[in-house]
Amino acid sequence: VSPEMRGAYYADRVFEDWQLKLLTDAVTRAVFIDDTDAREMTDKLIGMAGPSSRALLEDNLQQHTSVPSNRFRYVLDTLLVSIKEGRQVSFKYFDLNEDGKKVYRKNGRRYLVNPYNIYWIDRSYYLICNTDGKSGLSTYRLDRMRALPRRKAAISRTGSHLWTSDLFSQQVLIS
């Protein structure tokens, strides 16, 4: 090997540059991620690039649209753990009125659901779940959930994978 060829090289990267660009853009455009989390995620993604590509990705990084807190991360993490452990989850759910103020559904009473999956649809994440004693599935936007403690009751997963795939093949109206 000639002296000018010596050094460390990235022979096999997990992502190509164009893939890292798509992923960093997705993170910076996600309105539900706070600034600190967005910066941490984009830094990790850019760190996966080769040295010459890092500068290119950093120079072309889009400005992140900030949100006030990292509440979304807590909601997403809580739901993922509940799904993985097969446990029910309880939460309050709100809509926004004409003035952009929160209006809690069911007069602020909690929902108790069996979570099955989380899907990204039209710029938002949705929980796919059902309620004991009711047939069919319900969907709830993660950014409109509050007060999510993990529950101890185990859920039934019978056929849930079929319900969730069927739900989106039929273009079902989202709650």
Short mmCIF file of N, CA and C in Angstrom, two decimals:
data_model
loop_
_atom_site.label_atom_id
_atom_site.label_comp_id
_atom_site.label_asym_id
_atom_site.label_seq_id
_atom_site.Cartn_x
_atom_site.Cartn_y
_atom_site.Cartn_z
N VAL A 1 0.86 -1.18 0.00
CA VAL A 1 0.00 0.00 0.00
C VAL A 1 0.90 1.23 0.00
N SER A 2 0.60 2.15 -0.87
CA SER A 2 1.40 3.38 -0.95
C SER A 2 1.11 4.26 0.26
N PRO A 3 2.06 5.14 0.64
CA PRO A 3 1.89 6.00 1.82
C PRO A 3 0.63 6.86 1.77
N GLU A 4 0.24 7.35 0.59
CA GLU A 4 -0.96 8.20 0.51
C GLU A 4 -2.26 7.42 0.64
N MET A 5 -2.22 6.10 0.60
CA MET A 5 -3.41 5.25 0.74
C MET A 5 -3.59 4.73 2.16
N ARG A 6 -2.62 5.02 3.05
CA ARG A 6 -2.72 4.52 4.43
C ARG A 6 -3.80 5.28 5.19
N GLY A 7 -4.40 4.62 6.17
CA GLY A 7 -5.40 5.26 7.02
C GLY A 7 -6.61 4.37 7.19
N ALA A 8 -7.57 4.89 7.92
CA ALA A 8 -8.80 4.15 8.17
C ALA A 8 -9.83 4.53 7.12
N TYR A 9 -10.60 3.57 6.68
CA TYR A 9 -11.63 3.79 5.67
C TYR A 9 -12.93 3.12 6.10
N TYR A 10 -14.01 3.71 5.69
CA TYR A 10 -15.31 3.10 5.90
C TYR A 10 -15.57 2.15 4.74
N ALA A 11 -15.44 0.88 4.98
CA ALA A 11 -15.61 -0.10 3.91
C ALA A 11 -17.08 -0.50 3.78
N ASP A 12 -17.79 -0.53 4.88
CA ASP A 12 -19.16 -1.01 4.85
C ASP A 12 -19.99 -0.18 5.82
N ARG A 13 -20.72 0.79 5.31
CA ARG A 13 -21.56 1.64 6.15
C ARG A 13 -22.96 1.06 6.21
N VAL A 14 -23.64 1.32 7.32
CA VAL A 14 -25.01 0.85 7.49
C VAL A 14 -25.94 1.58 6.53
N PHE A 15 -25.75 2.91 6.38
CA PHE A 15 -26.59 3.73 5.52
C PHE A 15 -25.75 4.45 4.48
N GLU A 16 -26.33 4.61 3.31
CA GLU A 16 -25.73 5.45 2.27
C GLU A 16 -26.01 6.91 2.62
N ASP A 17 -25.28 7.84 1.99
CA ASP A 17 -25.46 9.26 2.28
C ASP A 17 -26.89 9.72 2.02
N TRP A 18 -27.49 9.30 0.92
CA TRP A 18 -28.85 9.74 0.61
C TRP A 18 -29.84 9.24 1.65
N GLN A 19 -29.59 8.05 2.22
CA GLN A 19 -30.46 7.53 3.26
C GLN A 19 -30.32 8.33 4.54
N LEU A 20 -29.09 8.70 4.88
CA LEU A 20 -28.87 9.53 6.07
C LEU A 20 -29.51 10.90 5.90
N LYS A 21 -29.46 11.45 4.70
CA LYS A 21 -30.11 12.74 4.43
C LYS A 21 -31.61 12.63 4.65
N LEU A 22 -32.24 11.57 4.14
CA LEU A 22 -33.67 11.38 4.34
C LEU A 22 -34.01 11.25 5.83
N LEU A 23 -33.21 10.48 6.56
CA LEU A 23 -33.49 10.28 7.98
C LEU A 23 -33.29 11.55 8.79
N THR A 24 -32.22 12.30 8.51
CA THR A 24 -32.02 13.56 9.26
C THR A 24 -33.11 14.57 8.93
N ASP A 25 -33.53 14.62 7.67
CA ASP A 25 -34.64 15.52 7.31
C ASP A 25 -35.93 15.12 8.02
N ALA A 26 -36.19 13.82 8.12
CA ALA A 26 -37.40 13.36 8.81
C ALA A 26 -37.37 13.76 10.28
N VAL A 27 -36.22 13.66 10.90
CA VAL A 27 -36.10 14.05 12.31
C VAL A 27 -36.29 15.55 12.47
N THR A 28 -35.66 16.34 11.63
CA THR A 28 -35.77 17.80 11.79
C THR A 28 -37.16 18.32 11.45
N ARG A 29 -37.92 17.61 10.64
CA ARG A 29 -39.27 18.05 10.28
C ARG A 29 -40.34 17.49 11.20
N ALA A 30 -39.98 16.60 12.09
CA ALA A 30 -40.96 16.00 13.00
C ALA A 30 -41.29 17.02 14.10
N VAL A 31 -42.48 17.56 14.05
CA VAL A 31 -42.88 18.64 14.95
C VAL A 31 -43.09 18.16 16.39
N PHE A 32 -43.18 16.86 16.60
CA PHE A 32 -43.44 16.33 17.94
C PHE A 32 -42.16 16.02 18.71
N ILE A 33 -40.99 16.21 18.10
CA ILE A 33 -39.71 15.96 18.77
C ILE A 33 -39.15 17.29 19.25
N ASP A 34 -38.71 17.35 20.51
CA ASP A 34 -38.16 18.61 21.01
C ASP A 34 -36.75 18.83 20.46
N ASP A 35 -36.25 20.06 20.62
CA ASP A 35 -34.96 20.45 20.04
C ASP A 35 -33.80 19.57 20.53
N THR A 36 -33.77 19.27 21.81
CA THR A 36 -32.68 18.47 22.38
C THR A 36 -32.66 17.07 21.78
N ASP A 37 -33.82 16.43 21.73
CA ASP A 37 -33.90 15.08 21.16
C ASP A 37 -33.59 15.10 19.66
N ALA A 38 -34.07 16.11 18.95
CA ALA A 38 -33.81 16.20 17.51
C ALA A 38 -32.31 16.35 17.25
N ARG A 39 -31.65 17.19 18.03
CA ARG A 39 -30.20 17.38 17.85
C ARG A 39 -29.43 16.09 18.16
N GLU A 40 -29.83 15.41 19.24
CA GLU A 40 -29.17 14.16 19.60
C GLU A 40 -29.34 13.11 18.50
N MET A 41 -30.53 13.01 17.97
CA MET A 41 -30.80 12.01 16.92
C MET A 41 -30.05 12.34 15.63
N THR A 42 -30.07 13.61 15.22
CA THR A 42 -29.36 13.97 13.98
C THR A 42 -27.85 13.81 14.15
N ASP A 43 -27.32 14.12 15.33
CA ASP A 43 -25.89 13.91 15.58
C ASP A 43 -25.52 12.44 15.45
N LYS A 44 -26.36 11.55 15.99
CA LYS A 44 -26.09 10.11 15.88
C LYS A 44 -26.15 9.66 14.42
N LEU A 45 -27.15 10.15 13.69
CA LEU A 45 -27.26 9.77 12.28
C LEU A 45 -26.07 10.28 11.47
N ILE A 46 -25.70 11.53 11.66
CA ILE A 46 -24.57 12.10 10.93
C ILE A 46 -23.28 11.39 11.30
N GLY A 47 -23.18 10.95 12.55
CA GLY A 47 -22.00 10.22 13.00
C GLY A 47 -21.83 8.88 12.29
N MET A 48 -22.87 8.39 11.66
CA MET A 48 -22.80 7.12 10.92
C MET A 48 -22.22 7.31 9.52
N ALA A 49 -22.07 8.56 9.10
CA ALA A 49 -21.55 8.84 7.76
C ALA A 49 -20.02 8.81 7.77
N GLY A 50 -19.46 8.68 6.61
CA GLY A 50 -18.01 8.79 6.47
C GLY A 50 -17.58 10.22 6.71
N PRO A 51 -16.28 10.45 6.96
CA PRO A 51 -15.79 11.80 7.29
C PRO A 51 -16.16 12.87 6.27
N SER A 52 -16.01 12.59 4.99
CA SER A 52 -16.32 13.62 3.99
C SER A 52 -17.82 13.87 3.90
N SER A 53 -18.61 12.86 4.17
CA SER A 53 -20.07 13.01 4.09
C SER A 53 -20.63 13.73 5.31
N ARG A 54 -19.97 13.62 6.45
CA ARG A 54 -20.45 14.30 7.67
C ARG A 54 -20.59 15.79 7.44
N ALA A 55 -19.57 16.40 6.87
CA ALA A 55 -19.60 17.85 6.63
C ALA A 55 -20.75 18.21 5.69
N LEU A 56 -20.94 17.42 4.66
CA LEU A 56 -22.03 17.67 3.72
C LEU A 56 -23.39 17.59 4.42
N LEU A 57 -23.60 16.56 5.23
CA LEU A 57 -24.87 16.41 5.94
C LEU A 57 -25.07 17.53 6.96
N GLU A 58 -24.03 17.90 7.68
CA GLU A 58 -24.15 18.99 8.67
C GLU A 58 -24.46 20.31 7.99
N ASP A 59 -23.82 20.58 6.85
CA ASP A 59 -24.05 21.84 6.14
C ASP A 59 -25.45 21.92 5.53
N ASN A 60 -26.06 20.77 5.30
CA ASN A 60 -27.38 20.74 4.68
C ASN A 60 -28.48 20.31 5.64
N LEU A 61 -28.21 20.43 6.93
CA LEU A 61 -29.19 20.06 7.95
C LEU A 61 -30.28 21.12 8.02
N GLN A 62 -31.54 20.70 7.96
CA GLN A 62 -32.66 21.64 8.02
C GLN A 62 -32.86 22.14 9.44
N GLN A 63 -33.46 23.31 9.56
CA GLN A 63 -33.79 23.87 10.87
C GLN A 63 -34.92 23.06 11.49
N HIS A 64 -34.78 22.70 12.75
CA HIS A 64 -35.81 21.94 13.44
C HIS A 64 -36.93 22.85 13.92
N THR A 65 -38.16 22.40 13.79
CA THR A 65 -39.33 23.10 14.32
C THR A 65 -39.52 22.64 15.75
N SER A 66 -39.38 23.54 16.70
CA SER A 66 -39.33 23.13 18.10
C SER A 66 -40.71 22.92 18.71
N VAL A 67 -40.74 22.09 19.74
CA VAL A 67 -41.92 21.89 20.57
C VAL A 67 -41.50 22.18 22.01
N PRO A 68 -42.46 22.49 22.88
CA PRO A 68 -42.10 22.95 24.22
C PRO A 68 -41.49 21.91 25.16
N SER A 69 -41.75 20.61 24.97
CA SER A 69 -41.23 19.64 25.94
C SER A 69 -40.97 18.31 25.27
N ASN A 70 -40.42 17.41 26.04
CA ASN A 70 -40.15 16.07 25.52
C ASN A 70 -41.26 15.10 25.90
N ARG A 71 -42.47 15.58 26.12
CA ARG A 71 -43.61 14.76 26.52
C ARG A 71 -43.88 13.65 25.50
N PHE A 72 -43.72 13.94 24.22
CA PHE A 72 -43.98 12.93 23.19
C PHE A 72 -43.08 11.72 23.38
N ARG A 73 -41.82 11.95 23.70
CA ARG A 73 -40.88 10.86 23.91
C ARG A 73 -41.36 9.96 25.04
N TYR A 74 -41.86 10.56 26.11
CA TYR A 74 -42.39 9.81 27.24
C TYR A 74 -43.60 8.98 26.83
N VAL A 75 -44.53 9.58 26.09
CA VAL A 75 -45.73 8.88 25.64
C VAL A 75 -45.35 7.70 24.74
N LEU A 76 -44.48 7.96 23.74
CA LEU A 76 -44.07 6.90 22.82
C LEU A 76 -43.36 5.77 23.57
N ASP A 77 -42.45 6.11 24.46
CA ASP A 77 -41.72 5.09 25.21
C ASP A 77 -42.66 4.27 26.09
N THR A 78 -43.57 4.93 26.78
CA THR A 78 -44.53 4.23 27.64
C THR A 78 -45.38 3.26 26.83
N LEU A 79 -45.86 3.70 25.67
CA LEU A 79 -46.68 2.84 24.83
C LEU A 79 -45.89 1.66 24.26
N LEU A 80 -44.66 1.90 23.83
CA LEU A 80 -43.84 0.81 23.31
C LEU A 80 -43.58 -0.25 24.37
N VAL A 81 -43.28 0.18 25.60
CA VAL A 81 -43.05 -0.77 26.69
C VAL A 81 -44.34 -1.53 26.99
N SER A 82 -45.47 -0.84 27.01
CA SER A 82 -46.76 -1.50 27.29
C SER A 82 -47.09 -2.53 26.22
N ILE A 83 -46.83 -2.20 24.96
CA ILE A 83 -47.07 -3.16 23.87
C ILE A 83 -46.14 -4.35 24.02
N LYS A 84 -44.88 -4.09 24.26
CA LYS A 84 -43.90 -5.17 24.39
C LYS A 84 -44.23 -6.10 25.54
N GLU A 85 -44.66 -5.52 26.67
CA GLU A 85 -44.97 -6.33 27.85
C GLU A 85 -46.40 -6.88 27.82
N GLY A 86 -47.20 -6.46 26.84
CA GLY A 86 -48.58 -6.93 26.76
C GLY A 86 -49.43 -6.41 27.90
N ARG A 87 -49.29 -5.14 28.25
CA ARG A 87 -50.02 -4.54 29.37
C ARG A 87 -50.95 -3.44 28.88
N GLN A 88 -52.09 -3.32 29.56
CA GLN A 88 -53.03 -2.25 29.26
C GLN A 88 -52.40 -0.90 29.60
N VAL A 89 -52.94 0.13 29.00
CA VAL A 89 -52.47 1.48 29.28
C VAL A 89 -53.68 2.39 29.47
N SER A 90 -53.51 3.38 30.32
CA SER A 90 -54.57 4.32 30.65
C SER A 90 -54.08 5.73 30.31
N PHE A 91 -54.97 6.57 29.78
CA PHE A 91 -54.57 7.93 29.43
C PHE A 91 -55.78 8.84 29.33
N LYS A 92 -55.52 10.14 29.36
CA LYS A 92 -56.53 11.15 29.04
C LYS A 92 -56.27 11.58 27.61
N TYR A 93 -57.34 11.97 26.91
CA TYR A 93 -57.22 12.30 25.48
C TYR A 93 -57.95 13.61 25.21
N PHE A 94 -57.33 14.47 24.40
CA PHE A 94 -57.95 15.77 24.14
C PHE A 94 -58.00 16.08 22.65
N ASP A 95 -58.90 17.01 22.32
CA ASP A 95 -58.98 17.63 21.00
C ASP A 95 -58.61 19.09 21.19
N LEU A 96 -58.44 19.81 20.11
CA LEU A 96 -58.19 21.24 20.18
C LEU A 96 -59.42 21.98 19.68
N ASN A 97 -59.84 23.00 20.44
CA ASN A 97 -61.00 23.77 20.00
C ASN A 97 -60.57 24.82 18.97
N GLU A 98 -61.50 25.68 18.57
CA GLU A 98 -61.22 26.69 17.55
C GLU A 98 -60.11 27.64 17.96
N ASP A 99 -59.91 27.84 19.27
CA ASP A 99 -58.88 28.73 19.76
C ASP A 99 -57.55 28.01 20.02
N GLY A 100 -57.49 26.73 19.68
CA GLY A 100 -56.27 25.96 19.90
C GLY A 100 -56.09 25.49 21.34
N LYS A 101 -57.14 25.57 22.14
CA LYS A 101 -57.08 25.14 23.54
C LYS A 101 -57.49 23.67 23.65
N LYS A 102 -56.89 22.98 24.63
CA LYS A 102 -57.20 21.57 24.86
C LYS A 102 -58.61 21.42 25.45
N VAL A 103 -59.35 20.47 24.90
CA VAL A 103 -60.65 20.09 25.43
C VAL A 103 -60.61 18.57 25.58
N TYR A 104 -60.60 18.12 26.84
CA TYR A 104 -60.48 16.69 27.09
C TYR A 104 -61.79 15.97 26.77
N ARG A 105 -61.68 14.83 26.09
CA ARG A 105 -62.84 13.99 25.81
C ARG A 105 -63.28 13.30 27.10
N LYS A 106 -64.51 12.84 27.10
CA LYS A 106 -65.10 12.13 28.25
C LYS A 106 -64.98 12.95 29.55
N ASN A 107 -65.06 14.26 29.43
CA ASN A 107 -64.96 15.16 30.61
C ASN A 107 -63.69 14.90 31.41
N GLY A 108 -62.61 14.54 30.74
CA GLY A 108 -61.34 14.33 31.40
C GLY A 108 -61.15 12.96 32.03
N ARG A 109 -62.15 12.08 31.89
CA ARG A 109 -61.98 10.72 32.43
C ARG A 109 -60.98 9.96 31.57
N ARG A 110 -60.36 8.97 32.17
CA ARG A 110 -59.31 8.21 31.52
C ARG A 110 -59.86 7.14 30.58
N TYR A 111 -59.13 6.88 29.52
CA TYR A 111 -59.37 5.74 28.64
C TYR A 111 -58.51 4.60 29.16
N LEU A 112 -59.01 3.38 29.10
CA LEU A 112 -58.25 2.18 29.45
C LEU A 112 -58.31 1.28 28.23
N VAL A 113 -57.14 1.04 27.59
CA VAL A 113 -57.12 0.32 26.32
C VAL A 113 -56.07 -0.79 26.32
N ASN A 114 -56.23 -1.68 25.35
CA ASN A 114 -55.26 -2.73 25.07
C ASN A 114 -54.45 -2.29 23.86
N PRO A 115 -53.21 -1.84 24.04
CA PRO A 115 -52.42 -1.34 22.91
C PRO A 115 -51.83 -2.48 22.08
N TYR A 116 -51.90 -2.36 20.75
CA TYR A 116 -51.38 -3.39 19.87
C TYR A 116 -50.23 -2.92 19.00
N ASN A 117 -50.32 -1.69 18.49
CA ASN A 117 -49.29 -1.23 17.56
C ASN A 117 -49.33 0.29 17.48
N ILE A 118 -48.28 0.85 16.92
CA ILE A 118 -48.18 2.29 16.70
C ILE A 118 -47.84 2.50 15.22
N TYR A 119 -48.61 3.35 14.56
CA TYR A 119 -48.42 3.62 13.14
C TYR A 119 -48.20 5.11 12.91
N TRP A 120 -47.38 5.40 11.91
CA TRP A 120 -47.16 6.77 11.43
C TRP A 120 -48.10 6.98 10.25
N ILE A 121 -49.01 7.96 10.36
CA ILE A 121 -49.96 8.27 9.29
C ILE A 121 -50.06 9.78 9.15
N ASP A 122 -49.81 10.27 7.96
CA ASP A 122 -50.02 11.69 7.65
C ASP A 122 -49.44 12.62 8.71
N ARG A 123 -48.15 12.50 9.01
CA ARG A 123 -47.39 13.38 9.90
C ARG A 123 -47.69 13.20 11.39
N SER A 124 -48.40 12.15 11.76
CA SER A 124 -48.70 11.91 13.18
C SER A 124 -48.56 10.42 13.49
N TYR A 125 -48.24 10.13 14.74
CA TYR A 125 -48.23 8.75 15.22
C TYR A 125 -49.57 8.45 15.88
N TYR A 126 -50.06 7.23 15.64
CA TYR A 126 -51.33 6.78 16.19
C TYR A 126 -51.15 5.47 16.92
N LEU A 127 -51.84 5.35 18.05
CA LEU A 127 -51.92 4.10 18.78
C LEU A 127 -53.09 3.30 18.21
N ILE A 128 -52.84 2.03 17.88
CA ILE A 128 -53.89 1.12 17.45
C ILE A 128 -54.20 0.25 18.66
N CYS A 129 -55.46 0.23 19.08
CA CYS A 129 -55.80 -0.46 20.33
C CYS A 129 -57.27 -0.88 20.30
N ASN A 130 -57.68 -1.58 21.34
CA ASN A 130 -59.10 -1.83 21.53
C ASN A 130 -59.40 -1.73 23.02
N THR A 131 -60.68 -1.71 23.31
CA THR A 131 -61.15 -1.59 24.68
C THR A 131 -61.85 -2.89 25.06
N ASP A 132 -61.58 -3.37 26.26
CA ASP A 132 -62.26 -4.58 26.72
C ASP A 132 -63.76 -4.41 26.60
N GLY A 133 -64.43 -5.45 26.10
CA GLY A 133 -65.88 -5.42 25.98
C GLY A 133 -66.40 -4.77 24.72
N LYS A 134 -65.51 -4.19 23.89
CA LYS A 134 -65.94 -3.57 22.65
C LYS A 134 -65.27 -4.27 21.48
N SER A 135 -66.00 -4.41 20.38
CA SER A 135 -65.40 -5.05 19.21
C SER A 135 -64.73 -3.98 18.35
N GLY A 136 -63.77 -4.40 17.55
CA GLY A 136 -63.09 -3.49 16.65
C GLY A 136 -61.94 -2.75 17.31
N LEU A 137 -61.26 -1.96 16.51
CA LEU A 137 -60.10 -1.21 16.96
C LEU A 137 -60.40 0.27 17.02
N SER A 138 -59.63 0.95 17.84
CA SER A 138 -59.68 2.41 17.93
C SER A 138 -58.29 2.95 17.65
N THR A 139 -58.22 4.21 17.27
CA THR A 139 -56.94 4.88 17.05
C THR A 139 -56.92 6.18 17.82
N TYR A 140 -55.74 6.52 18.35
CA TYR A 140 -55.56 7.76 19.11
C TYR A 140 -54.22 8.37 18.74
N ARG A 141 -54.21 9.67 18.49
CA ARG A 141 -52.96 10.36 18.19
C ARG A 141 -52.13 10.46 19.46
N LEU A 142 -50.86 10.12 19.34
CA LEU A 142 -49.98 10.12 20.51
C LEU A 142 -49.77 11.52 21.07
N ASP A 143 -49.73 12.52 20.21
CA ASP A 143 -49.48 13.88 20.70
C ASP A 143 -50.68 14.49 21.41
N ARG A 144 -51.80 13.77 21.46
CA ARG A 144 -52.99 14.26 22.17
C ARG A 144 -53.30 13.44 23.41
N MET A 145 -52.34 12.64 23.83
CA MET A 145 -52.49 11.83 25.04
C MET A 145 -51.75 12.49 26.19
N ARG A 146 -52.31 12.34 27.39
CA ARG A 146 -51.66 12.83 28.60
C ARG A 146 -51.87 11.82 29.72
N ALA A 147 -51.01 11.87 30.71
CA ALA A 147 -51.12 11.06 31.94
C ALA A 147 -51.17 9.57 31.65
N LEU A 148 -50.07 9.01 31.20
CA LEU A 148 -50.01 7.60 30.80
C LEU A 148 -49.22 6.73 31.79
N PRO A 149 -49.77 6.30 32.88
CA PRO A 149 -49.04 5.32 33.69
C PRO A 149 -49.18 3.94 33.07
N ARG A 150 -48.17 3.10 33.23
CA ARG A 150 -48.28 1.72 32.75
C ARG A 150 -49.27 0.98 33.64
N ARG A 151 -50.00 0.07 33.06
CA ARG A 151 -50.98 -0.72 33.81
C ARG A 151 -50.44 -2.13 34.02
N LYS A 152 -50.96 -2.81 35.04
CA LYS A 152 -50.51 -4.17 35.33
C LYS A 152 -51.31 -5.23 34.62
N ALA A 153 -52.53 -4.95 34.24
CA ALA A 153 -53.39 -5.97 33.62
C ALA A 153 -52.82 -6.38 32.27
N ALA A 154 -52.73 -7.68 32.04
CA ALA A 154 -52.26 -8.19 30.76
C ALA A 154 -53.38 -8.08 29.73
N ILE A 155 -53.00 -7.97 28.47
CA ILE A 155 -53.98 -7.87 27.39
C ILE A 155 -53.99 -9.14 26.57
N SER A 156 -55.06 -9.32 25.81
CA SER A 156 -55.16 -10.44 24.87
C SER A 156 -54.68 -9.95 23.52
N ARG A 157 -53.78 -10.69 22.90
CA ARG A 157 -53.24 -10.31 21.59
C ARG A 157 -53.82 -11.15 20.46
N THR A 158 -54.83 -11.92 20.72
CA THR A 158 -55.38 -12.83 19.71
C THR A 158 -55.83 -12.07 18.48
N GLY A 159 -55.18 -12.33 17.36
CA GLY A 159 -55.57 -11.72 16.09
C GLY A 159 -55.26 -10.25 15.93
N SER A 160 -54.56 -9.63 16.88
CA SER A 160 -54.33 -8.19 16.79
C SER A 160 -53.51 -7.81 15.57
N HIS A 161 -52.56 -8.65 15.16
CA HIS A 161 -51.76 -8.35 13.97
C HIS A 161 -52.63 -8.32 12.71
N LEU A 162 -53.66 -9.13 12.68
CA LEU A 162 -54.57 -9.12 11.54
C LEU A 162 -55.44 -7.87 11.55
N TRP A 163 -55.89 -7.47 12.72
CA TRP A 163 -56.73 -6.27 12.81
C TRP A 163 -55.96 -5.04 12.37
N THR A 164 -54.73 -4.88 12.85
CA THR A 164 -54.00 -3.66 12.53
C THR A 164 -53.65 -3.59 11.06
N SER A 165 -53.28 -4.69 10.42
CA SER A 165 -52.98 -4.63 8.99
C SER A 165 -54.26 -4.38 8.20
N ASP A 166 -55.37 -4.97 8.60
CA ASP A 166 -56.64 -4.78 7.92
C ASP A 166 -57.13 -3.35 8.07
N LEU A 167 -56.87 -2.73 9.22
CA LEU A 167 -57.33 -1.38 9.48
C LEU A 167 -56.83 -0.40 8.43
N PHE A 168 -55.56 -0.52 8.04
CA PHE A 168 -55.00 0.45 7.11
C PHE A 168 -55.18 0.06 5.66
N SER A 169 -55.50 -1.18 5.39
CA SER A 169 -55.77 -1.55 4.00
C SER A 169 -57.14 -1.06 3.58
N GLN A 170 -58.00 -0.73 4.55
CA GLN A 170 -59.36 -0.29 4.23
C GLN A 170 -59.54 1.21 4.35
N GLN A 171 -58.46 1.97 4.59
CA GLN A 171 -58.56 3.42 4.69
C GLN A 171 -59.60 3.86 5.72
N VAL A 172 -59.50 3.32 6.92
CA VAL A 172 -60.46 3.58 7.98
C VAL A 172 -60.27 5.00 8.52
N LEU A 173 -61.36 5.64 8.88
CA LEU A 173 -61.32 6.98 9.45
C LEU A 173 -60.59 6.95 10.79
N ILE A 174 -59.68 7.87 10.99
CA ILE A 174 -58.88 7.95 12.22
C ILE A 174 -59.63 8.80 13.25
N SER A 175 -59.62 8.34 14.53
CA SER A 175 -60.30 9.06 15.61
C SER A 175 -59.71 10.45 15.79
#
